[in-house]
Structure formats: C-alpha cells, structure tokens
Coordinates of C-alpha atoms and ligand atoms in Angstrom, one line a residue:
M7 CA -47.4 13.2 36.0
L8 CA -45.2 10.6 34.2
D9 CA -47.7 7.9 35.1
L10 CA -45.1 5.1 35.0
E11 CA -47.0 2.9 37.4
S12 CA -49.8 2.3 34.8
R13 CA -47.2 1.1 32.3
F14 CA -44.7 -0.8 34.4
G15 CA -45.0 -3.0 37.4
R16 CA -43.9 -1.6 40.8
Y17 CA -43.3 -3.7 43.9
S18 CA -43.3 -1.5 47.0
L19 CA -40.0 -1.8 49.0
G20 CA -39.9 1.6 50.6
F21 CA -41.7 4.6 52.2
F22 CA -42.2 7.1 49.4
P23 CA -42.1 10.1 48.9
S24 CA -38.8 10.3 50.6
P25 CA -38.5 13.2 53.0
L26 CA -37.4 16.7 51.9
Q27 CA -35.3 18.4 54.6
P28 CA -33.8 21.9 54.9
L29 CA -30.2 21.7 56.0
K30 CA -30.3 24.9 58.0
R31 CA -26.8 24.8 59.6
L32 CA -25.1 23.7 56.4
S33 CA -26.9 26.4 54.5
A34 CA -25.7 29.1 57.0
E35 CA -22.2 27.7 56.7
L36 CA -22.2 27.8 52.9
G37 CA -24.3 31.0 52.5
L38 CA -26.6 29.1 50.2
E39 CA -30.1 27.5 50.6
V40 CA -29.5 23.8 50.7
W41 CA -32.0 21.0 51.3
A42 CA -31.6 17.3 51.3
K43 CA -33.8 14.6 49.7
R44 CA -33.4 11.7 52.1
D45 CA -33.4 8.6 49.9
D46 CA -31.1 7.1 52.6
V47 CA -34.0 6.9 55.1
S48 CA -36.8 6.0 52.7
S49 CA -37.0 2.3 53.3
G50 CA -37.2 -0.1 56.2
L51 CA -35.2 -2.7 54.3
A52 CA -31.8 -3.1 55.7
Y53 CA -31.0 0.7 56.0
G54 CA -32.3 1.4 52.5
G55 CA -30.7 3.6 49.9
N56 CA -31.0 4.4 46.2
K57 CA -31.0 0.8 45.0
I58 CA -34.3 0.2 46.8
R59 CA -35.9 2.9 44.6
K60 CA -34.5 1.2 41.5
L61 CA -35.3 -2.4 42.6
E62 CA -39.0 -1.6 43.0
W63 CA -39.2 -1.7 39.2
L64 CA -37.1 -4.8 38.6
V65 CA -38.6 -7.2 41.2
P66 CA -42.0 -7.3 39.4
D67 CA -40.1 -8.3 36.2
A68 CA -38.2 -11.1 38.1
L69 CA -41.5 -12.4 39.5
A70 CA -43.4 -12.2 36.2
K71 CA -40.6 -14.2 34.5
G72 CA -40.8 -16.9 37.2
C73 CA -37.3 -16.3 38.5
D74 CA -36.4 -17.7 41.9
T75 CA -32.9 -16.2 42.5
L76 CA -31.7 -12.6 42.2
V77 CA -28.0 -12.6 41.1
S78 CA -26.0 -9.5 41.3
I79 CA -22.5 -8.1 41.6
G80 CA -20.7 -5.3 43.4
G81 CA -17.6 -4.5 45.5
V82 CA -17.0 -6.2 48.8
Q83 CA -18.7 -3.2 50.7
S84 CA -21.4 -2.7 48.0
N85 CA -24.6 -1.0 49.1
H86 CA -26.2 -2.2 46.0
T87 CA -25.7 -6.0 46.7
R88 CA -27.0 -5.4 50.3
Q89 CA -30.2 -3.9 49.0
V90 CA -30.6 -6.7 46.4
A91 CA -30.3 -9.2 49.3
A92 CA -33.0 -7.2 51.2
A93 CA -35.3 -7.0 48.2
A94 CA -34.9 -10.8 47.7
A95 CA -35.7 -11.5 51.3
A96 CA -38.8 -9.3 51.2
A97 CA -40.0 -10.8 47.9
G98 CA -39.4 -14.4 49.0
L99 CA -36.6 -15.0 46.5
K100 CA -33.1 -16.4 46.9
C101 CA -30.0 -14.3 46.4
R102 CA -26.5 -14.8 45.1
L103 CA -24.0 -12.0 45.2
V104 CA -20.6 -11.7 43.5
Q105 CA -18.5 -9.4 45.8
E106 CA -15.3 -8.2 44.1
H107 CA -12.3 -6.4 45.3
W108 CA -13.1 -3.1 43.6
A109 CA -11.5 -0.8 46.2
P110 CA -7.8 -1.1 47.2
W111 CA -8.7 -0.5 50.8
E112 CA -7.0 -2.7 53.4
D113 CA -8.8 -3.3 56.6
A114 CA -8.8 -6.5 58.7
V115 CA -12.6 -6.5 58.9
Y116 CA -13.4 -5.1 55.4
D117 CA -15.0 -8.3 54.2
K118 CA -16.7 -9.0 57.6
V119 CA -18.6 -5.9 58.8
G120 CA -21.0 -3.4 57.3
N121 CA -22.8 -4.2 54.0
I122 CA -21.5 -7.7 53.6
L123 CA -22.4 -8.7 57.1
L124 CA -25.9 -7.5 56.5
S125 CA -26.2 -9.3 53.2
R126 CA -25.2 -12.6 54.8
L127 CA -27.6 -12.0 57.7
M128 CA -30.4 -11.7 55.2
G129 CA -29.6 -15.1 53.7
A130 CA -27.7 -14.1 50.6
E131 CA -24.9 -16.2 49.4
T132 CA -21.8 -14.0 49.0
L133 CA -19.0 -15.1 46.6
L134 CA -15.8 -13.2 47.2
E135 CA -13.9 -12.7 43.9
G136 CA -10.9 -10.7 42.6
E137 CA -10.9 -8.1 39.8
G138 CA -10.8 -4.3 40.0
Y139 CA -13.4 -1.6 39.7
S140 CA -15.3 -1.5 36.4
I141 CA -19.0 -1.3 35.7
H142 CA -18.7 -3.4 32.6
E143 CA -20.1 -6.9 32.5
K144 CA -18.0 -9.5 34.2
E145 CA -17.2 -13.1 33.6
T146 CA -17.5 -13.8 37.4
W147 CA -21.1 -12.7 37.1
E148 CA -21.8 -15.0 34.2
R149 CA -20.3 -17.9 36.2
A150 CA -22.7 -17.1 39.1
L151 CA -25.7 -17.1 36.8
E152 CA -24.6 -20.4 35.2
Q153 CA -24.1 -22.0 38.6
V154 CA -27.7 -21.1 39.6
R155 CA -29.0 -22.7 36.3
R156 CA -26.9 -25.8 36.9
E157 CA -28.4 -26.2 40.3
G158 CA -31.9 -26.1 38.7
G159 CA -32.8 -22.5 39.7
K160 CA -33.9 -19.7 37.5
P161 CA -31.7 -16.6 38.0
Y162 CA -32.7 -13.0 37.5
A163 CA -29.6 -11.0 36.5
I164 CA -29.2 -7.6 38.0
P165 CA -26.0 -5.8 36.8
A166 CA -23.9 -3.6 39.0
G167 CA -26.0 -0.8 40.5
A168 CA -29.0 -2.2 38.6
S169 CA -27.9 0.3 35.9
H170 CA -27.2 -1.5 32.6
H171 CA -30.7 -2.9 32.6
P172 CA -33.7 -1.8 30.5
L173 CA -35.7 -1.0 33.7
G174 CA -32.8 0.3 35.8
G175 CA -33.5 4.0 35.3
L176 CA -37.3 3.9 36.0
G177 CA -37.0 4.4 39.8
Y178 CA -35.1 7.7 39.3
A179 CA -37.3 8.8 36.4
N180 CA -40.2 8.4 38.8
F181 CA -38.1 10.3 41.4
A182 CA -38.4 13.4 39.1
A183 CA -42.2 13.2 39.2
E184 CA -42.1 12.6 43.0
L185 CA -40.0 15.7 43.6
A186 CA -42.0 17.8 41.3
R187 CA -45.1 16.9 43.3
Q188 CA -43.4 17.7 46.6
E189 CA -42.3 21.1 45.2
E190 CA -45.8 21.9 44.1
E191 CA -47.2 21.0 47.5
Q192 CA -44.6 23.0 49.4
G193 CA -44.3 25.9 47.0
L194 CA -40.6 25.4 46.3
F195 CA -38.4 24.8 43.3
F196 CA -34.9 23.4 43.3
D197 CA -32.6 24.9 40.6
V198 CA -29.8 22.5 41.1
L199 CA -29.6 18.9 42.2
I200 CA -26.3 17.4 43.4
V201 CA -26.1 13.6 43.1
A202 CA -23.3 11.0 43.5
S203 CA -22.8 9.0 40.3
A204 CA -21.1 5.7 39.6
T205 CA -23.0 3.0 37.6
G206 CA -25.2 5.8 36.2
S207 CA -28.9 4.9 36.5
T208 CA -29.6 7.2 39.4
Q209 CA -28.5 10.3 37.6
G210 CA -29.5 8.8 34.2
G211 CA -33.0 8.1 35.4
M212 CA -33.3 11.6 36.8
V213 CA -32.1 13.2 33.6
A214 CA -34.7 11.3 31.6
G215 CA -37.5 11.9 34.2
F216 CA -36.8 15.7 34.4
A217 CA -36.5 15.9 30.6
A218 CA -39.9 14.2 30.2
L219 CA -41.4 16.7 32.6
E220 CA -39.8 19.6 30.7
E221 CA -41.3 18.2 27.5
R222 CA -44.7 18.7 29.3
G223 CA -43.8 22.3 30.1
A224 CA -41.9 22.1 33.5
R225 CA -39.2 24.6 34.3
R226 CA -35.6 23.5 33.4
R227 CA -33.1 22.7 36.2
R228 CA -29.6 21.3 36.5
V229 CA -28.8 17.8 37.6
L230 CA -25.2 17.8 38.6
G231 CA -23.5 14.5 39.0
I232 CA -20.4 14.1 41.1
D233 CA -18.2 11.2 39.8
T234 CA -17.3 8.7 42.5
G235 CA -15.8 6.1 40.1
A236 CA -12.7 8.2 39.6
D237 CA -13.1 7.6 35.8
L238 CA -15.0 10.6 34.5
E239 CA -15.4 9.3 31.0
M240 CA -16.7 5.9 32.1
T241 CA -19.1 7.5 34.5
R242 CA -20.4 10.1 32.0
E243 CA -20.9 7.3 29.4
A244 CA -22.8 5.2 32.0
V245 CA -25.1 8.1 32.9
T246 CA -25.7 9.0 29.3
R247 CA -26.5 5.4 28.3
S248 CA -29.0 5.0 31.2
A249 CA -30.6 8.4 30.4
Q250 CA -31.1 7.4 26.8
T251 CA -32.4 3.9 27.6
T252 CA -34.8 5.4 30.2
A253 CA -36.0 8.2 27.9
E254 CA -36.9 5.6 25.4
A255 CA -38.6 3.3 27.9
I256 CA -40.8 6.1 29.3
G257 CA -41.7 7.2 25.8
M258 CA -40.1 10.6 25.4
K259 CA -40.7 12.1 22.0
R260 CA -37.7 14.4 21.6
P261 CA -34.0 13.4 22.1
L262 CA -32.4 14.5 25.4
P263 CA -30.9 18.0 25.4
N264 CA -27.1 17.8 24.6
D265 CA -26.2 19.4 27.9
A266 CA -28.5 17.3 30.0
V267 CA -25.7 15.0 31.4
E268 CA -23.3 17.0 33.6
V269 CA -20.7 15.1 35.6
D270 CA -18.0 16.8 37.7
G271 CA -14.8 14.8 38.1
R272 CA -13.1 16.9 40.7
F273 CA -14.3 15.3 43.9
C274 CA -13.8 11.6 43.3
G275 CA -10.6 11.2 45.3
P276 CA -7.7 9.0 44.1
A277 CA -9.8 5.9 43.2
Y278 CA -13.2 4.3 43.4
G279 CA -13.8 3.4 47.1
I280 CA -10.9 5.5 48.4
P281 CA -11.6 8.8 50.2
D282 CA -9.2 11.7 50.3
A283 CA -8.8 14.5 52.9
T284 CA -11.6 16.5 51.2
T285 CA -14.0 13.5 51.4
V286 CA -13.2 13.0 55.0
A287 CA -13.6 16.7 55.8
A288 CA -17.0 16.7 54.1
I289 CA -18.2 13.7 56.0
R290 CA -17.2 15.4 59.3
T291 CA -19.0 18.6 58.3
G292 CA -22.2 16.8 57.4
A293 CA -22.1 14.8 60.7
R294 CA -21.2 17.8 62.9
L295 CA -23.5 20.4 61.4
E296 CA -26.5 18.2 60.7
G297 CA -26.1 14.8 62.3
M298 CA -26.3 13.6 58.7
L299 CA -24.1 10.5 58.0
T300 CA -22.3 10.1 54.7
D301 CA -19.8 7.5 53.6
P302 CA -16.3 7.5 52.1
V303 CA -17.3 5.8 48.8
Y304 CA -20.2 7.9 47.5
E305 CA -22.0 10.5 49.6
G306 CA -18.9 11.9 51.2
K307 CA -17.7 12.7 47.7
S308 CA -20.9 14.3 46.5
L309 CA -21.1 16.3 49.8
A310 CA -17.5 17.4 49.2
G311 CA -18.7 18.4 45.7
L312 CA -21.6 20.5 47.1
I313 CA -19.3 22.2 49.6
G314 CA -16.5 22.7 47.1
L315 CA -18.8 24.2 44.4
A316 CA -20.5 26.5 46.9
Q317 CA -17.2 27.7 48.3
A318 CA -15.8 28.3 44.8
G319 CA -18.8 30.4 43.9
E320 CA -19.8 27.9 41.2
L321 CA -23.4 27.7 42.5
P322 CA -25.4 30.9 42.1
R323 CA -26.0 32.6 45.5
D324 CA -29.8 32.8 44.8
A325 CA -30.1 29.2 43.7
R326 CA -32.0 26.7 45.9
V327 CA -29.9 23.5 45.9
L328 CA -31.0 19.9 46.6
Y329 CA -28.5 17.4 47.9
V330 CA -29.8 14.0 47.0
H331 CA -28.7 11.7 49.8
L332 CA -28.5 8.1 48.3
G333 CA -27.5 6.2 51.4
G334 CA -24.2 4.4 52.0
A335 CA -23.6 4.9 55.7
P336 CA -23.6 1.1 56.4
A337 CA -20.1 1.0 54.9
L338 CA -18.7 3.4 57.6
D339 CA -17.4 0.8 60.0
A340 CA -15.3 -0.9 57.3
Y341 CA -13.6 2.5 56.9
H342 CA -12.9 3.4 60.5
R343 CA -9.2 3.9 59.7
A344 CA -10.1 6.9 57.4
F345 CA -11.2 8.8 60.5
E346 CA -8.2 8.1 62.8
G347 CA -6.0 11.0 63.8
Ligands
PLP405 C1 -24.9 3.0 44.2 C2 -24.7 4.3 45.0 C3 -24.5 5.5 44.3 C4 -24.3 5.6 42.8 O1 -25.5 5.4 42.1 P1 -25.4 4.9 40.6 O2 -26.8 4.7 40.2 O3 -24.6 3.6 40.7 O4 -24.7 5.9 39.8 C5 -24.4 6.6 45.1 N1 -24.5 6.6 46.5 C6 -24.7 5.4 47.1 C7 -24.8 5.4 48.6 C8 -24.8 4.2 46.4 O5 -25.0 3.1 47.0

C-alpha cells in the first residue's frame, strides 16, 4: 500500500502485524465500541513497545553507515532507551544511554528497577545525568557521542523517542498501512484512534501514513493524540514536525491537511512522568476490566483520555474507536507508591 520496504531498509525486531483486540468489558462500561491495537505485545525484545516499531527503520541505517554503538537519551525510567538497548543487543551493537531526571518522582528504587534494570541487563552502559524534561537536543547527549568517538567507536545518534530523526516516523507511517490491511481483512474501520504523544513520531508518523493513504483514496479518520509531556505546545510542535518530515520522506505530493494534527492537553496530569488521580483510576480500570496493563507516564494518561472523552460524550456513540497501546508497563514497579492507599 505505501510500499516503504522497497524504498527504505527494515530490520525485523518484532512480530507484526500487532494484534487487534476488542475490549469488550471496557466497551460495555463506556457504551462505545472500543478495540486495542497491541503494540505493547508485538515484540519479544525486552517487553517491546512503540520504539521497537520505529527502530526497525533506524537500525539498517546504523549498520549501513558502519556504526558500532547506538547512543540515545531518555528519562531514568525511559521505555525508549530500554528498547534501544534491546535493539542494540539483537543487532550485535554496543549501546550507551544518557538517563536524565525528567520526572520529579521520588522513589528509593526509581533508578534501580524497571526499565533501567532491563537496559543494564542487556549490556547497555547507563549514564545518570541531571536536567529536566525537554525533548530538545541536549548537551549531555553530545558529550556521550563525543566520548564514544574518543574511545575509537563509531556512534549512531538516536534522539529522545527516536523522533527528531529523518527516519523516526517511518515505523508509524507503516503502521497506517498495516492497520488498513487488518481492517480490510476483518471488514472493520476505525473512525478514531487514540494515541499517547510525547516526542511526536508515533502520532506524527501515523498522521503522515494515513494522509498518504487518503491521497490514494482511503476514507478519512481522526488520529487523536493525548499529550503526556504536560506541555501541549511542545508536544503539538513535535508531532507536526515529525508528520511533515515523514510526509516528505514517504513522498507525499500534497501538504498535510491543516487539521491533521490533533493533540488533547487535558489528561497529562501535573507534569511529565507524574500521574494524577485520573491517570491512576484509568490504570485500575484497564487492569480490572481487561487485564490490560498501562503505566503512569504514558498509556495510563491516554487511557484516561479515552475514558474521559467517552464519558463527556466527545466521541460519537456510533464511532468505532481504536486505543493504540504503545507499551510502558515495565515502569510500573518504579511507581508502586502511586497505587498505595
Ligand atoms: C515513547 C512512548 C510514548 C510516546 O511516543 P512518542 O513517539 O514519543 O510521542 C507513548 N507510550 C509509551 C509507552 C512510550 O514508551
């Protein structure tokens, strides 16, 4: 459909297409037909998640350029850096990760369990650094790249979330084609997709991918991003930038529609990486009704968005809604205090 594989390299890191699953008990609760696309269970690499889908298109570039070390950056409990560590292990590359204090979350084991434990287990070198949440380029990251060069290695730079990168949106542009194929096979159509957004190339890639399909005559649909960065403008800009970069990369002829990037800032909680009561309630709802685990940083917030929008009547009753589950549950242990009481 988009035929990206004939134009770009792809290194298989997962089991695709990821499953489509009706969420029957949640649908009954919300009075709305809700399904999930389970990108959280679409790879055998260290619990998987959305960065695996993106990295499939970056790893071939790293290999083609003769790089020997993947260098990336994220918060202490970053799912992204854990997936970079896994991709590096699988591709036989070294890995160096800058782990910054992005979330003001105090927990005695925050820098010991969950994602960071798994990254260390897979042989990545983790550098703990200061600095707050921002998806802009960092000096700390430059230092890590320079260090690899000084040691005689050849680094491949992967920015936060693999987003501000020319190939960062390809995975989720291809997701659009993958979903369209599943819909065709199963005789379904999803009117609205709900997706957690932070560094932007998940939603940005999707927006470009669906727009490219629409250019070829596909039906229009809404991709609704839920801001998890607690900075609506920064998130919207990041999504828009990735959508435009990706649209160009995949050879779209027309500019993206003006209303293609929709981000809702009402469910992000007080700060990046900090859940509020609504986030925690949504996590409990997903777990108790569906046995579906979501996390306090990302998917708990997008699930809160889905539930909140449905309850407020902001999603049409006759719409079929797709909750795109992007992973994140490995951070849960580092957030046990959120669930006390
Ligand atoms: C990274 C991540 C997101 C956000 O994706 P972006 O591409 O950074 O916008 C959402 N959910 C989970 C679990 C993630 O790890």
